[in-house]
C-alpha positions as a Python dict, from the first residue, in 0.01 Angstrom:
ca = {
    (1, 'P'): (0, 0, 0),
    (2, 'A'): (265, 142, 227),
    (3, 'M'): (570, 308, 77),
    (4, 'T'): (912, 178, 179),
    (5, 'K'): (1196, 405, 290),
    (6, 'E'): (1394, 279, -9),
    (7, 'R'): (1118, 374, -257),
    (8, 'L'): (1083, 716, -92),
    (9, 'A'): (1458, 772, -126),
    (10, 'E'): (1439, 673, -495),
    (11, 'M'): (1149, 911, -556),
    (12, 'R'): (1333, 1196, -383),
    (13, 'D'): (1653, 1131, -579),
    (14, 'E'): (1456, 1122, -904),
    (15, 'F'): (1278, 1448, -819),
    (16, 'W'): (1599, 1638, -743),
    (17, 'F'): (1773, 1493, -1049),
    (18, 'T'): (1497, 1574, -1299),
    (19, 'Q'): (1340, 1893, -1166),
    (20, 'P'): (1605, 2139, -1292),
    (21, 'H'): (1533, 2019, -1647),
    (22, 'Y'): (1176, 2154, -1622),
    (23, 'G'): (1268, 2512, -1542),
    (24, 'G'): (1417, 2737, -1283),
    (25, 'S'): (1779, 2773, -1189),
    (26, 'K'): (1992, 2468, -1112),
    (27, 'E'): (2158, 2670, -834),
    (28, 'I'): (1820, 2736, -671),
    (29, 'W'): (1719, 2369, -704),
    (30, 'D'): (2053, 2271, -545),
    (31, 'A'): (1995, 2518, -259),
    (32, 'L'): (1640, 2387, -206),
    (33, 'K'): (1771, 2028, -200),
    (34, 'A'): (2036, 2123, 56),
    (35, 'A'): (1775, 2305, 266),
    (36, 'F'): (1535, 2009, 268),
    (37, 'E'): (1812, 1761, 348),
    (38, 'C'): (1949, 1974, 632),
    (39, 'Q'): (1852, 1865, 983),
    (40, 'D'): (1917, 2204, 1143),
    (41, 'M'): (1654, 2477, 1101),
    (42, 'A'): (1904, 2761, 1150),
    (43, 'T'): (2126, 2623, 872),
    (44, 'T'): (1821, 2570, 652),
    (45, 'R'): (1729, 2937, 698),
    (46, 'V'): (2085, 3046, 607),
    (47, 'I'): (2074, 2833, 289),
    (48, 'I'): (1736, 2978, 186),
    (49, 'D'): (1836, 3337, 263),
    (50, 'S'): (2179, 3309, 98),
    (51, 'A'): (2024, 3179, -225),
    (52, 'G'): (1768, 3461, -229),
    (53, 'I'): (1478, 3217, -214),
    (54, 'V'): (1137, 3356, -119),
    (55, 'V'): (927, 3099, 67),
    (56, 'A'): (563, 3156, -35),
    (57, 'A'): (403, 2867, 158),
    (58, 'P'): (462, 2793, 527),
    (59, 'D'): (548, 2429, 450),
    (60, 'M'): (796, 2540, 177),
    (61, 'T'): (599, 2367, -100),
    (62, 'V'): (600, 2690, -303),
    (63, 'C'): (910, 2906, -336),
    (64, 'Y'): (1033, 3173, -576),
    (65, 'D'): (1377, 3292, -675),
    (66, 'E'): (1475, 3658, -708),
    (67, 'R'): (1376, 3655, -1077),
    (68, 'G'): (1024, 3538, -993),
    (69, 'A'): (1061, 3178, -1111),
    (70, 'K'): (833, 2943, -918),
    (71, 'Y'): (959, 2625, -753),
    (72, 'E'): (698, 2371, -644),
    (73, 'I'): (803, 2104, -397),
    (74, 'P'): (588, 1791, -353),
    (75, 'M'): (488, 1681, -4),
    (76, 'F'): (696, 1360, -29),
    (77, 'I'): (1002, 1588, -30),
    (78, 'V'): (878, 1799, 261),
    (79, 'C'): (798, 1511, 496),
    (80, 'D'): (780, 1134, 513),
    (81, 'P'): (442, 981, 424),
    (82, 'V'): (233, 858, 717),
    (83, 'N'): (218, 510, 561),
    (84, 'L'): (596, 470, 542),
    (85, 'A'): (696, 107, 596),
    (86, 'S'): (1020, -77, 647),
    (87, 'A'): (1157, -274, 356),
    (88, 'P'): (1065, -642, 353),
    (89, 'H'): (1334, -866, 499),
    (90, 'A'): (1328, -1108, 204),
    (91, 'A'): (1530, -1011, -100),
    (92, 'R'): (1331, -942, -414),
    (93, 'A'): (1398, -1153, -722),
}
């Protein structure tokens, strides 16, 4: 089944909220979130560089901080799924 924009937003919010509890620095997670939510590549680069984040994968799915902690980012954070659908017009009960 296709994923709705609303469900994708929920999944992304849940990921960013819970991920710092599993390891790594909250400051780095916050910087990664800001970088992924930024629409401007130059600003994204400044955020990544300022936080001292090392991007280990070209799609940014694997990053490290200056202490060597690994940060894995799922693809649903990196880009929208190809089967993304609009929410149904009828309200759910």
